[in-house]
Amino acid sequence: MTMNHDQDRRRVGQVKEVTSLSNPIVKDIKALAQKKERDATKTFLAEGLKLIIDAIELGWTIRTLAYAKAAKGKPAVEQVAAKTVATGGLVLEVSEKVMSSITRRDNPQMVAGVFEQRWLPLAKVKPKADETWVALDRVRDPGNLGTIIRTADASGASGVILVGETTDPFSMETVRATMGSVFAMPLIRATVDEFIAWKKTAGVSVVATHLAGAVDYRTIDYRKKPVVLLMGNEQSGLPDDLAGEADALARIPQQGRADSLNLAVATAVMLFEARRHLLTLDGGA
Ligand code: SAM
């Protein structure tokens, strides 16, 4: 898209130059490092030009765009700025120091954006035959969650359900670890009871992973029904109430001295196995 003069004129005057760390808008953006603020405003911060372009293209609402002075005039930045203004957002041209402070990095990206959070209600999740979903029981580590969202996206999964008290998918650390997939994967949150009630009517097969699982994960037929891969908490594994709801308790056979796999690694192994069944064994791509 090339920006026309009208857009250009509209945008001039709507770009605020900010160089002070005590600017109230800068303070508000910095506060998004805290979950309390993200929850209150239902927003979060994401960094990187490509990621922001993709997010806007996918229909995410950007409230504030901040770009470094050095990025001024770059066509892609100008386009994103024009789109931000066109959808009622605010555009800030900031000093390097302000950008570092917003993103809490020494070598910040040229562009950062404040986006509205999006949660898909569990009741709207109606998995279809060839879909694979991931459900995570009380995931604690932001890096694990980000990696799982990214891996779910890359494997062709349909979304990630967060069960119980979990780390925030919209924290800066998790968003970074998703490498943009936070904008591509539907996210759902549910209590244990809500998840169990949903499972009973959703027509899904819950394949839970457990160190004491009775079934080798490679012997499961993932094609009978839509699959929900249920993964346990990093420290304590899957609790009995959730494990008891599973249609299969799968184990990834291990060798060596490690007593378990890292949660994100185990999720990746399961996801690619389930998707392999659906894509290759079924004659698909
Ligand atoms: N101490 C925990 C336990 O006893 O379950 C270890 C949890 S492990 C780090 C986190 C999760 O990854 C597990 O709950 C399970 O969902 C999955 N996982 C890790 N290694 C696995 C394996 N070899 N087979 C099946 N699931 C595994």
PDB file of C-alpha atoms and ligand atoms in Angstrom:
ATOM      1  CA  MET A   1       0.000   0.000   0.000  1.00  0.00           C
ATOM      2  CA  THR A   2       1.329   3.476  -0.800  1.00  0.00           C
ATOM      3  CA  MET A   3       0.261   6.274   1.455  1.00  0.00           C
ATOM      4  CA  ASN A   4      -1.699   9.032  -0.303  1.00  0.00           C
ATOM      5  CA  HIS A   5      -1.454  12.699   0.589  1.00  0.00           C
ATOM      6  CA  ASP A   6      -4.703  12.724   2.544  1.00  0.00           C
ATOM      7  CA  GLN A   7      -3.445   9.978   4.811  1.00  0.00           C
ATOM      8  CA  ASP A   8      -0.155  11.799   5.089  1.00  0.00           C
ATOM      9  CA  ARG A   9      -1.868  15.054   6.102  1.00  0.00           C
ATOM     10  CA  ARG A  10      -4.125  13.262   8.558  1.00  0.00           C
ATOM     11  CA  ARG A  11      -1.160  11.662  10.174  1.00  0.00           C
ATOM     12  CA  VAL A  12       0.881  14.852  10.504  1.00  0.00           C
ATOM     13  CA  GLY A  13      -0.082  16.352  13.838  1.00  0.00           C
ATOM     14  CA  GLN A  14      -1.095  12.969  15.173  1.00  0.00           C
ATOM     15  CA  VAL A  15       2.469  11.833  15.613  1.00  0.00           C
ATOM     16  CA  LYS A  16       3.716  12.848  19.031  1.00  0.00           C
ATOM     17  CA  GLU A  17       7.416  13.341  19.488  1.00  0.00           C
ATOM     18  CA  VAL A  18       8.494  11.973  22.833  1.00  0.00           C
ATOM     19  CA  THR A  19      11.958  12.223  24.317  1.00  0.00           C
ATOM     20  CA  SER A  20      11.208  12.321  28.029  1.00  0.00           C
ATOM     21  CA  LEU A  21      11.103   9.197  30.146  1.00  0.00           C
ATOM     22  CA  SER A  22       8.644  10.912  32.454  1.00  0.00           C
ATOM     23  CA  ASN A  23       6.076  11.421  29.681  1.00  0.00           C
ATOM     24  CA  PRO A  24       2.802   9.933  30.994  1.00  0.00           C
ATOM     25  CA  ILE A  25       2.176   7.865  27.827  1.00  0.00           C
ATOM     26  CA  VAL A  26       5.651   6.382  28.127  1.00  0.00           C
ATOM     27  CA  LYS A  27       4.959   5.600  31.773  1.00  0.00           C
ATOM     28  CA  ASP A  28       1.698   3.874  30.816  1.00  0.00           C
ATOM     29  CA  ILE A  29       3.452   1.740  28.205  1.00  0.00           C
ATOM     30  CA  LYS A  30       6.229   0.830  30.652  1.00  0.00           C
ATOM     31  CA  ALA A  31       3.619  -0.188  33.201  1.00  0.00           C
ATOM     32  CA  LEU A  32       2.509  -2.946  30.826  1.00  0.00           C
ATOM     33  CA  ALA A  33       5.484  -4.916  32.112  1.00  0.00           C
ATOM     34  CA  GLN A  34       3.202  -5.629  35.098  1.00  0.00           C
ATOM     35  CA  LYS A  35       0.386  -8.145  34.785  1.00  0.00           C
ATOM     36  CA  LYS A  36      -1.898  -5.954  36.904  1.00  0.00           C
ATOM     37  CA  GLU A  37      -1.675  -3.213  34.279  1.00  0.00           C
ATOM     38  CA  ARG A  38      -2.106  -5.598  31.363  1.00  0.00           C
ATOM     39  CA  ASP A  39      -5.207  -7.044  33.012  1.00  0.00           C
ATOM     40  CA  ALA A  40      -6.632  -3.597  33.810  1.00  0.00           C
ATOM     41  CA  THR A  41      -6.110  -2.217  30.303  1.00  0.00           C
ATOM     42  CA  LYS A  42      -6.546  -5.559  28.478  1.00  0.00           C
ATOM     43  CA  THR A  43      -3.537  -4.636  26.365  1.00  0.00           C
ATOM     44  CA  PHE A  44       0.054  -5.791  25.891  1.00  0.00           C
ATOM     45  CA  LEU A  45       3.291  -4.743  24.241  1.00  0.00           C
ATOM     46  CA  ALA A  46       4.855  -6.388  21.199  1.00  0.00           C
ATOM     47  CA  GLU A  47       8.109  -5.440  19.494  1.00  0.00           C
ATOM     48  CA  GLY A  48       9.403  -5.644  15.937  1.00  0.00           C
ATOM     49  CA  LEU A  49       8.250  -4.176  12.638  1.00  0.00           C
ATOM     50  CA  LYS A  50       7.450  -7.434  10.828  1.00  0.00           C
ATOM     51  CA  LEU A  51       5.531  -8.781  13.765  1.00  0.00           C
ATOM     52  CA  ILE A  52       3.492  -5.577  14.036  1.00  0.00           C
ATOM     53  CA  ILE A  53       2.734  -5.532  10.302  1.00  0.00           C
ATOM     54  CA  ASP A  54       1.554  -9.165  10.535  1.00  0.00           C
ATOM     55  CA  ALA A  55      -0.559  -8.446  13.624  1.00  0.00           C
ATOM     56  CA  ILE A  56      -2.346  -5.538  11.945  1.00  0.00           C
ATOM     57  CA  GLU A  57      -2.859  -7.651   8.842  1.00  0.00           C
ATOM     58  CA  LEU A  58      -4.441 -10.374  11.008  1.00  0.00           C
ATOM     59  CA  GLY A  59      -6.890  -7.777  12.322  1.00  0.00           C
ATOM     60  CA  TRP A  60      -5.437  -7.114  15.777  1.00  0.00           C
ATOM     61  CA  THR A  61      -6.229  -3.667  17.167  1.00  0.00           C
ATOM     62  CA  ILE A  62      -3.209  -1.480  17.806  1.00  0.00           C
ATOM     63  CA  ARG A  63      -3.711   1.262  20.390  1.00  0.00           C
ATOM     64  CA  THR A  64      -0.260   2.850  20.294  1.00  0.00           C
ATOM     65  CA  LEU A  65       2.643   2.585  17.890  1.00  0.00           C
ATOM     66  CA  ALA A  66       6.070   3.802  18.993  1.00  0.00           C
ATOM     67  CA  TYR A  67       8.904   4.054  16.510  1.00  0.00           C
ATOM     68  CA  ALA A  68      12.476   5.200  16.978  1.00  0.00           C
ATOM     69  CA  LYS A  69      13.499   8.465  15.348  1.00  0.00           C
ATOM     70  CA  ALA A  70      15.943   6.551  13.163  1.00  0.00           C
ATOM     71  CA  ALA A  71      13.024   4.626  11.613  1.00  0.00           C
ATOM     72  CA  LYS A  72      11.245   7.790  10.485  1.00  0.00           C
ATOM     73  CA  GLY A  73      10.588   7.872   6.752  1.00  0.00           C
ATOM     74  CA  LYS A  74      11.022   4.138   6.212  1.00  0.00           C
ATOM     75  CA  PRO A  75       8.087   3.175   3.961  1.00  0.00           C
ATOM     76  CA  ALA A  76       7.057   0.152   6.040  1.00  0.00           C
ATOM     77  CA  VAL A  77       7.084   2.201   9.247  1.00  0.00           C
ATOM     78  CA  GLU A  78       5.110   4.998   7.591  1.00  0.00           C
ATOM     79  CA  GLN A  79       2.520   2.478   6.422  1.00  0.00           C
ATOM     80  CA  VAL A  80       2.118   0.982   9.860  1.00  0.00           C
ATOM     81  CA  ALA A  81       1.866   4.486  11.323  1.00  0.00           C
ATOM     82  CA  ALA A  82      -0.844   5.400   8.789  1.00  0.00           C
ATOM     83  CA  LYS A  83      -2.796   2.244   9.612  1.00  0.00           C
ATOM     84  CA  THR A  84      -2.508   2.940  13.322  1.00  0.00           C
ATOM     85  CA  VAL A  85      -3.926   6.427  12.879  1.00  0.00           C
ATOM     86  CA  ALA A  86      -6.632   5.169  10.508  1.00  0.00           C
ATOM     87  CA  THR A  87      -7.886   2.793  13.211  1.00  0.00           C
ATOM     88  CA  GLY A  88      -7.879   5.454  15.907  1.00  0.00           C
ATOM     89  CA  GLY A  89      -4.503   4.607  17.457  1.00  0.00           C
ATOM     90  CA  LEU A  90      -1.781   6.900  18.662  1.00  0.00           C
ATOM     91  CA  VAL A  91       1.643   7.194  17.005  1.00  0.00           C
ATOM     92  CA  LEU A  92       4.747   8.178  18.940  1.00  0.00           C
ATOM     93  CA  GLU A  93       8.106   9.074  17.501  1.00  0.00           C
ATOM     94  CA  VAL A  94      10.484   8.379  20.346  1.00  0.00           C
ATOM     95  CA  SER A  95      14.149   8.801  21.184  1.00  0.00           C
ATOM     96  CA  GLU A  96      16.417   5.759  21.419  1.00  0.00           C
ATOM     97  CA  LYS A  97      16.461   6.221  25.189  1.00  0.00           C
ATOM     98  CA  VAL A  98      12.648   6.091  25.397  1.00  0.00           C
ATOM     99  CA  MET A  99      12.527   3.025  23.119  1.00  0.00           C
ATOM    100  CA  SER A 100      15.062   1.250  25.358  1.00  0.00           C
ATOM    101  CA  SER A 101      13.039   2.122  28.391  1.00  0.00           C
ATOM    102  CA  ILE A 102       9.696   0.965  26.919  1.00  0.00           C
ATOM    103  CA  THR A 103      11.107  -2.347  25.726  1.00  0.00           C
ATOM    104  CA  ARG A 104      13.581  -2.773  28.606  1.00  0.00           C
ATOM    105  CA  ARG A 105      16.361  -3.542  26.172  1.00  0.00           C
ATOM    106  CA  ASP A 106      19.783  -2.025  25.501  1.00  0.00           C
ATOM    107  CA  ASN A 107      19.444  -2.594  21.775  1.00  0.00           C
ATOM    108  CA  PRO A 108      15.747  -2.113  21.228  1.00  0.00           C
ATOM    109  CA  GLN A 109      13.779  -2.855  18.088  1.00  0.00           C
ATOM    110  CA  MET A 110      12.901   0.184  15.951  1.00  0.00           C
ATOM    111  CA  VAL A 111       9.180  -0.316  16.467  1.00  0.00           C
ATOM    112  CA  ALA A 112       6.917  -1.405  19.310  1.00  0.00           C
ATOM    113  CA  GLY A 113       3.151  -1.514  19.580  1.00  0.00           C
ATOM    114  CA  VAL A 114       0.509  -1.700  22.276  1.00  0.00           C
ATOM    115  CA  PHE A 115      -2.230  -4.117  21.197  1.00  0.00           C
ATOM    116  CA  GLU A 116      -5.582  -5.106  22.631  1.00  0.00           C
ATOM    117  CA  GLN A 117      -5.555  -8.598  24.120  1.00  0.00           C
ATOM    118  CA  ARG A 118      -7.723 -11.266  22.566  1.00  0.00           C
ATOM    119  CA  TRP A 119      -9.147 -14.297  24.299  1.00  0.00           C
ATOM    120  CA  LEU A 120     -11.399 -16.822  22.627  1.00  0.00           C
ATOM    121  CA  PRO A 121     -14.189 -18.053  24.940  1.00  0.00           C
ATOM    122  CA  LEU A 122     -13.999 -21.804  25.542  1.00  0.00           C
ATOM    123  CA  ALA A 123     -17.669 -22.162  24.545  1.00  0.00           C
ATOM    124  CA  LYS A 124     -16.704 -20.999  21.045  1.00  0.00           C
ATOM    125  CA  VAL A 125     -14.147 -23.772  20.626  1.00  0.00           C
ATOM    126  CA  LYS A 126     -15.791 -26.450  18.509  1.00  0.00           C
ATOM    127  CA  PRO A 127     -12.912 -28.530  17.156  1.00  0.00           C
ATOM    128  CA  LYS A 128     -13.307 -30.128  13.733  1.00  0.00           C
ATOM    129  CA  ALA A 129     -12.152 -33.607  12.720  1.00  0.00           C
ATOM    130  CA  ASP A 130      -8.646 -32.790  11.573  1.00  0.00           C
ATOM    131  CA  GLU A 131      -7.819 -30.295  14.296  1.00  0.00           C
ATOM    132  CA  THR A 132      -5.309 -30.549  17.121  1.00  0.00           C
ATOM    133  CA  TRP A 133      -5.509 -28.344  20.199  1.00  0.00           C
ATOM    134  CA  VAL A 134      -3.128 -28.008  23.113  1.00  0.00           C
ATOM    135  CA  ALA A 135      -4.299 -27.708  26.725  1.00  0.00           C
ATOM    136  CA  LEU A 136      -1.767 -26.693  29.358  1.00  0.00           C
ATOM    137  CA  ASP A 137      -2.289 -27.374  33.034  1.00  0.00           C
ATOM    138  CA  ARG A 138      -0.950 -24.479  35.168  1.00  0.00           C
ATOM    139  CA  VAL A 139       1.988 -23.655  32.888  1.00  0.00           C
ATOM    140  CA  ARG A 140       4.355 -21.480  34.915  1.00  0.00           C
ATOM    141  CA  ASP A 141       7.323 -20.592  32.774  1.00  0.00           C
ATOM    142  CA  PRO A 142       6.853 -17.712  30.281  1.00  0.00           C
ATOM    143  CA  GLY A 143       9.557 -19.113  27.979  1.00  0.00           C
ATOM    144  CA  ASN A 144       7.842 -22.507  27.904  1.00  0.00           C
ATOM    145  CA  LEU A 145       4.469 -20.956  27.146  1.00  0.00           C
ATOM    146  CA  GLY A 146       5.879 -18.761  24.365  1.00  0.00           C
ATOM    147  CA  THR A 147       7.734 -21.690  22.840  1.00  0.00           C
ATOM    148  CA  ILE A 148       4.595 -23.840  22.980  1.00  0.00           C
ATOM    149  CA  ILE A 149       2.470 -21.157  21.281  1.00  0.00           C
ATOM    150  CA  ARG A 150       5.121 -20.829  18.567  1.00  0.00           C
ATOM    151  CA  THR A 151       5.400 -24.605  18.153  1.00  0.00           C
ATOM    152  CA  ALA A 152       1.623 -25.064  18.098  1.00  0.00           C
ATOM    153  CA  ASP A 153       1.453 -22.511  15.291  1.00  0.00           C
ATOM    154  CA  ALA A 154       4.295 -24.169  13.369  1.00  0.00           C
ATOM    155  CA  SER A 155       2.765 -27.639  13.680  1.00  0.00           C
ATOM    156  CA  GLY A 156      -0.608 -26.532  12.329  1.00  0.00           C
ATOM    157  CA  ALA A 157      -2.457 -26.770  15.645  1.00  0.00           C
ATOM    158  CA  SER A 158      -5.641 -24.753  16.091  1.00  0.00           C
ATOM    159  CA  GLY A 159      -5.173 -23.095  19.478  1.00  0.00           C
ATOM    160  CA  VAL A 160      -3.900 -23.253  23.045  1.00  0.00           C
ATOM    161  CA  ILE A 161      -6.146 -23.672  26.077  1.00  0.00           C
ATOM    162  CA  LEU A 162      -4.705 -22.480  29.390  1.00  0.00           C
ATOM    163  CA  VAL A 163      -6.150 -24.466  32.269  1.00  0.00           C
ATOM    164  CA  GLY A 164      -6.020 -23.185  35.848  1.00  0.00           C
ATOM    165  CA  GLU A 165      -3.649 -20.470  37.103  1.00  0.00           C
ATOM    166  CA  THR A 166      -1.067 -20.016  34.374  1.00  0.00           C
ATOM    167  CA  THR A 167       1.614 -17.553  33.434  1.00  0.00           C
ATOM    168  CA  ASP A 168       0.334 -14.673  31.287  1.00  0.00           C
ATOM    169  CA  PRO A 169       0.606 -15.275  27.506  1.00  0.00           C
ATOM    170  CA  PHE A 170       0.702 -11.499  27.052  1.00  0.00           C
ATOM    171  CA  SER A 171       3.762 -10.876  29.230  1.00  0.00           C
ATOM    172  CA  MET A 172       6.713  -9.389  27.370  1.00  0.00           C
ATOM    173  CA  GLU A 173       8.803 -12.516  27.875  1.00  0.00           C
ATOM    174  CA  THR A 174       6.115 -14.852  26.547  1.00  0.00           C
ATOM    175  CA  VAL A 175       5.247 -12.597  23.607  1.00  0.00           C
ATOM    176  CA  ARG A 176       8.950 -12.469  22.682  1.00  0.00           C
ATOM    177  CA  ALA A 177       9.268 -16.248  22.885  1.00  0.00           C
ATOM    178  CA  THR A 178       6.265 -16.712  20.575  1.00  0.00           C
ATOM    179  CA  MET A 179       8.145 -14.865  17.800  1.00  0.00           C
ATOM    180  CA  GLY A 180       4.852 -13.476  16.501  1.00  0.00           C
ATOM    181  CA  SER A 181       2.765 -16.640  16.861  1.00  0.00           C
ATOM    182  CA  VAL A 182       0.837 -15.022  19.729  1.00  0.00           C
ATOM    183  CA  PHE A 183      -1.034 -13.199  16.963  1.00  0.00           C
ATOM    184  CA  ALA A 184      -1.768 -16.390  15.030  1.00  0.00           C
ATOM    185  CA  MET A 185      -2.878 -18.848  17.715  1.00  0.00           C
ATOM    186  CA  PRO A 186      -6.267 -18.519  19.405  1.00  0.00           C
ATOM    187  CA  LEU A 187      -5.812 -18.458  23.193  1.00  0.00           C
ATOM    188  CA  ILE A 188      -8.414 -19.673  25.649  1.00  0.00           C
ATOM    189  CA  ARG A 189      -8.423 -19.704  29.446  1.00  0.00           C
ATOM    190  CA  ALA A 190     -10.475 -22.060  31.586  1.00  0.00           C
ATOM    191  CA  THR A 191     -10.701 -23.423  35.093  1.00  0.00           C
ATOM    192  CA  VAL A 192     -10.244 -27.159  35.576  1.00  0.00           C
ATOM    193  CA  ASP A 193     -14.023 -27.568  36.008  1.00  0.00           C
ATOM    194  CA  GLU A 194     -14.789 -25.539  32.884  1.00  0.00           C
ATOM    195  CA  PHE A 195     -12.299 -27.588  30.872  1.00  0.00           C
ATOM    196  CA  ILE A 196     -13.729 -30.889  32.108  1.00  0.00           C
ATOM    197  CA  ALA A 197     -17.311 -29.773  31.395  1.00  0.00           C
ATOM    198  CA  TRP A 198     -16.320 -28.601  27.900  1.00  0.00           C
ATOM    199  CA  LYS A 199     -14.507 -31.859  27.190  1.00  0.00           C
ATOM    200  CA  LYS A 200     -17.655 -33.870  27.888  1.00  0.00           C
ATOM    201  CA  THR A 201     -19.595 -32.199  25.065  1.00  0.00           C
ATOM    202  CA  ALA A 202     -16.943 -31.062  22.583  1.00  0.00           C
ATOM    203  CA  GLY A 203     -16.535 -34.435  20.853  1.00  0.00           C
ATOM    204  CA  VAL A 204     -12.778 -34.430  21.345  1.00  0.00           C
ATOM    205  CA  SER A 205     -10.277 -37.070  22.327  1.00  0.00           C
ATOM    206  CA  VAL A 206      -8.068 -35.844  25.163  1.00  0.00           C
ATOM    207  CA  VAL A 207      -4.608 -37.353  24.946  1.00  0.00           C
ATOM    208  CA  ALA A 208      -2.913 -36.496  28.209  1.00  0.00           C
ATOM    209  CA  THR A 209       0.811 -36.898  28.669  1.00  0.00           C
ATOM    210  CA  HIS A 210       2.068 -38.420  31.848  1.00  0.00           C
ATOM    211  CA  LEU A 211       5.376 -39.861  32.950  1.00  0.00           C
ATOM    212  CA  ALA A 212       3.427 -42.911  34.132  1.00  0.00           C
ATOM    213  CA  GLY A 213       1.340 -43.038  30.945  1.00  0.00           C
ATOM    214  CA  ALA A 214       0.279 -46.527  29.920  1.00  0.00           C
ATOM    215  CA  VAL A 215       0.442 -45.906  26.167  1.00  0.00           C
ATOM    216  CA  ASP A 216       3.453 -45.230  23.957  1.00  0.00           C
ATOM    217  CA  TYR A 217       2.598 -41.929  22.208  1.00  0.00           C
ATOM    218  CA  ARG A 218       3.566 -43.453  18.830  1.00  0.00           C
ATOM    219  CA  THR A 219       0.860 -46.123  19.001  1.00  0.00           C
ATOM    220  CA  ILE A 220      -2.095 -43.756  19.387  1.00  0.00           C
ATOM    221  CA  ASP A 221      -4.491 -43.137  16.481  1.00  0.00           C
ATOM    222  CA  TYR A 222      -4.829 -39.360  16.430  1.00  0.00           C
ATOM    223  CA  ARG A 223      -7.352 -39.399  13.590  1.00  0.00           C
ATOM    224  CA  LYS A 224     -10.489 -40.745  15.222  1.00  0.00           C
ATOM    225  CA  LYS A 225     -11.661 -37.436  16.681  1.00  0.00           C
ATOM    226  CA  PRO A 226     -10.249 -33.931  17.041  1.00  0.00           C
ATOM    227  CA  VAL A 227      -7.383 -34.219  19.506  1.00  0.00           C
ATOM    228  CA  VAL A 228      -6.631 -32.151  22.583  1.00  0.00           C
ATOM    229  CA  LEU A 229      -3.097 -32.771  23.830  1.00  0.00           C
ATOM    230  CA  LEU A 230      -3.164 -32.180  27.564  1.00  0.00           C
ATOM    231  CA  MET A 231       0.188 -31.346  29.154  1.00  0.00           C
ATOM    232  CA  GLY A 232       1.056 -31.242  32.850  1.00  0.00           C
ATOM    233  CA  ASN A 233       2.619 -28.569  35.013  1.00  0.00           C
ATOM    234  CA  GLU A 234       6.419 -28.234  34.939  1.00  0.00           C
ATOM    235  CA  GLN A 235       6.954 -29.170  38.587  1.00  0.00           C
ATOM    236  CA  SER A 236       4.127 -31.456  39.573  1.00  0.00           C
ATOM    237  CA  GLY A 237       2.888 -32.953  36.295  1.00  0.00           C
ATOM    238  CA  LEU A 238      -0.796 -33.589  35.616  1.00  0.00           C
ATOM    239  CA  PRO A 239      -3.108 -33.760  38.661  1.00  0.00           C
ATOM    240  CA  ASP A 240      -5.439 -36.745  39.074  1.00  0.00           C
ATOM    241  CA  ASP A 241      -8.658 -34.819  38.335  1.00  0.00           C
ATOM    242  CA  LEU A 242      -7.382 -33.891  34.875  1.00  0.00           C
ATOM    243  CA  ALA A 243      -5.565 -37.168  34.190  1.00  0.00           C
ATOM    244  CA  GLY A 244      -8.802 -39.007  35.068  1.00  0.00           C
ATOM    245  CA  GLU A 245     -10.630 -37.239  32.226  1.00  0.00           C
ATOM    246  CA  ALA A 246      -8.173 -38.304  29.555  1.00  0.00           C
ATOM    247  CA  ASP A 247      -9.085 -40.745  26.810  1.00  0.00           C
ATOM    248  CA  ALA A 248      -5.467 -41.908  26.725  1.00  0.00           C
ATOM    249  CA  LEU A 249      -2.475 -41.359  29.009  1.00  0.00           C
ATOM    250  CA  ALA A 250       0.510 -41.163  26.718  1.00  0.00           C
ATOM    251  CA  ARG A 251       4.150 -41.629  27.564  1.00  0.00           C
ATOM    252  CA  ILE A 252       7.130 -40.556  25.481  1.00  0.00           C
ATOM    253  CA  PRO A 253       9.664 -43.338  26.087  1.00  0.00           C
ATOM    254  CA  GLN A 254      12.970 -41.960  27.316  1.00  0.00           C
ATOM    255  CA  GLN A 255      16.495 -43.230  27.736  1.00  0.00           C
ATOM    256  CA  GLY A 256      19.357 -42.003  29.856  1.00  0.00           C
ATOM    257  CA  ARG A 257      19.180 -40.437  33.293  1.00  0.00           C
ATOM    258  CA  ALA A 258      16.738 -37.529  32.744  1.00  0.00           C
ATOM    259  CA  ASP A 259      13.505 -38.237  34.582  1.00  0.00           C
ATOM    260  CA  SER A 260      11.367 -36.135  32.250  1.00  0.00           C
ATOM    261  CA  LEU A 261      11.438 -33.914  29.190  1.00  0.00           C
ATOM    262  CA  ASN A 262      11.047 -30.160  29.379  1.00  0.00           C
ATOM    263  CA  LEU A 263       7.354 -29.258  28.977  1.00  0.00           C
ATOM    264  CA  ALA A 264       7.803 -27.351  25.711  1.00  0.00           C
ATOM    265  CA  VAL A 265       9.915 -30.148  24.243  1.00  0.00           C
ATOM    266  CA  ALA A 266       7.366 -32.805  25.243  1.00  0.00           C
ATOM    267  CA  THR A 267       4.593 -30.673  23.710  1.00  0.00           C
ATOM    268  CA  ALA A 268       6.562 -30.349  20.467  1.00  0.00           C
ATOM    269  CA  VAL A 269       7.118 -34.105  20.264  1.00  0.00           C
ATOM    270  CA  MET A 270       3.391 -34.752  20.803  1.00  0.00           C
ATOM    271  CA  LEU A 271       2.233 -32.039  18.417  1.00  0.00           C
ATOM    272  CA  PHE A 272       4.348 -33.157  15.501  1.00  0.00           C
ATOM    273  CA  GLU A 273       3.399 -36.800  16.037  1.00  0.00           C
ATOM    274  CA  ALA A 274      -0.329 -35.973  16.122  1.00  0.00           C
ATOM    275  CA  ARG A 275      -0.066 -33.686  13.104  1.00  0.00           C
ATOM    276  CA  ARG A 276       2.016 -36.268  11.200  1.00  0.00           C
ATOM    277  CA  HIS A 277      -0.847 -38.729  11.527  1.00  0.00           C
ATOM    278  CA  LEU A 278      -3.325 -36.188  10.240  1.00  0.00           C
ATOM    279  CA  LEU A 279      -1.243 -34.772   7.429  1.00  0.00           C
ATOM    280  CA  THR A 280       0.784 -37.658   6.046  1.00  0.00           C
ATOM    281  CA  LEU A 281      -1.030 -40.828   7.082  1.00  0.00           C
ATOM    282  CA  ASP A 282      -4.269 -39.331   5.853  1.00  0.00           C
ATOM    283  CA  GLY A 283      -2.791 -38.576   2.452  1.00  0.00           C
ATOM    284  CA  GLY A 284      -2.660 -34.817   3.064  1.00  0.00           C
ATOM    285  CA  ALA A 285       0.238 -32.399   2.508  1.00  0.00           C
TER     286      ALA A 285
HETATM  287  N1  SAM B   1       7.957 -33.932  37.906  1.00  0.00           N
HETATM  288  C1  SAM B   1       6.956 -33.862  36.913  1.00  0.00           C
HETATM  289  C2  SAM B   1       6.114 -35.131  36.912  1.00  0.00           C
HETATM  290  O1  SAM B   1       6.310 -35.967  37.761  1.00  0.00           O
HETATM  291  O2  SAM B   1       5.239 -35.292  36.061  1.00  0.00           O
HETATM  292  C3  SAM B   1       7.605 -33.585  35.573  1.00  0.00           C
HETATM  293  C4  SAM B   1       6.773 -32.778  34.721  1.00  0.00           C
HETATM  294  S1  SAM B   1       7.398 -32.555  33.093  1.00  0.00           S
HETATM  295  C5  SAM B   1       8.726 -31.478  33.305  1.00  0.00           C
HETATM  296  C6  SAM B   1       6.134 -31.514  32.430  1.00  0.00           C
HETATM  297  C7  SAM B   1       5.144 -32.208  31.557  1.00  0.00           C
HETATM  298  O3  SAM B   1       5.745 -32.578  30.333  1.00  0.00           O
HETATM  299  C8  SAM B   1       4.548 -33.478  32.108  1.00  0.00           C
HETATM  300  O4  SAM B   1       3.500 -33.262  33.006  1.00  0.00           O
HETATM  301  C9  SAM B   1       4.072 -34.141  30.833  1.00  0.00           C
HETATM  302  O5  SAM B   1       2.870 -33.544  30.402  1.00  0.00           O
HETATM  303  C10 SAM B   1       5.163 -33.779  29.865  1.00  0.00           C
HETATM  304  N2  SAM B   1       6.230 -34.788  29.777  1.00  0.00           N
HETATM  305  C11 SAM B   1       7.553 -34.611  29.979  1.00  0.00           C
HETATM  306  N3  SAM B   1       8.241 -35.731  29.735  1.00  0.00           N
HETATM  307  C12 SAM B   1       7.323 -36.671  29.352  1.00  0.00           C
HETATM  308  C13 SAM B   1       7.395 -38.041  28.937  1.00  0.00           C
HETATM  309  N4  SAM B   1       8.560 -38.677  28.855  1.00  0.00           N
HETATM  310  N5  SAM B   1       6.244 -38.659  28.591  1.00  0.00           N
HETATM  311  C14 SAM B   1       5.052 -38.023  28.653  1.00  0.00           C
HETATM  312  N6  SAM B   1       4.931 -36.731  29.041  1.00  0.00           N
HETATM  313  C15 SAM B   1       6.047 -36.054  29.376  1.00  0.00           C
END
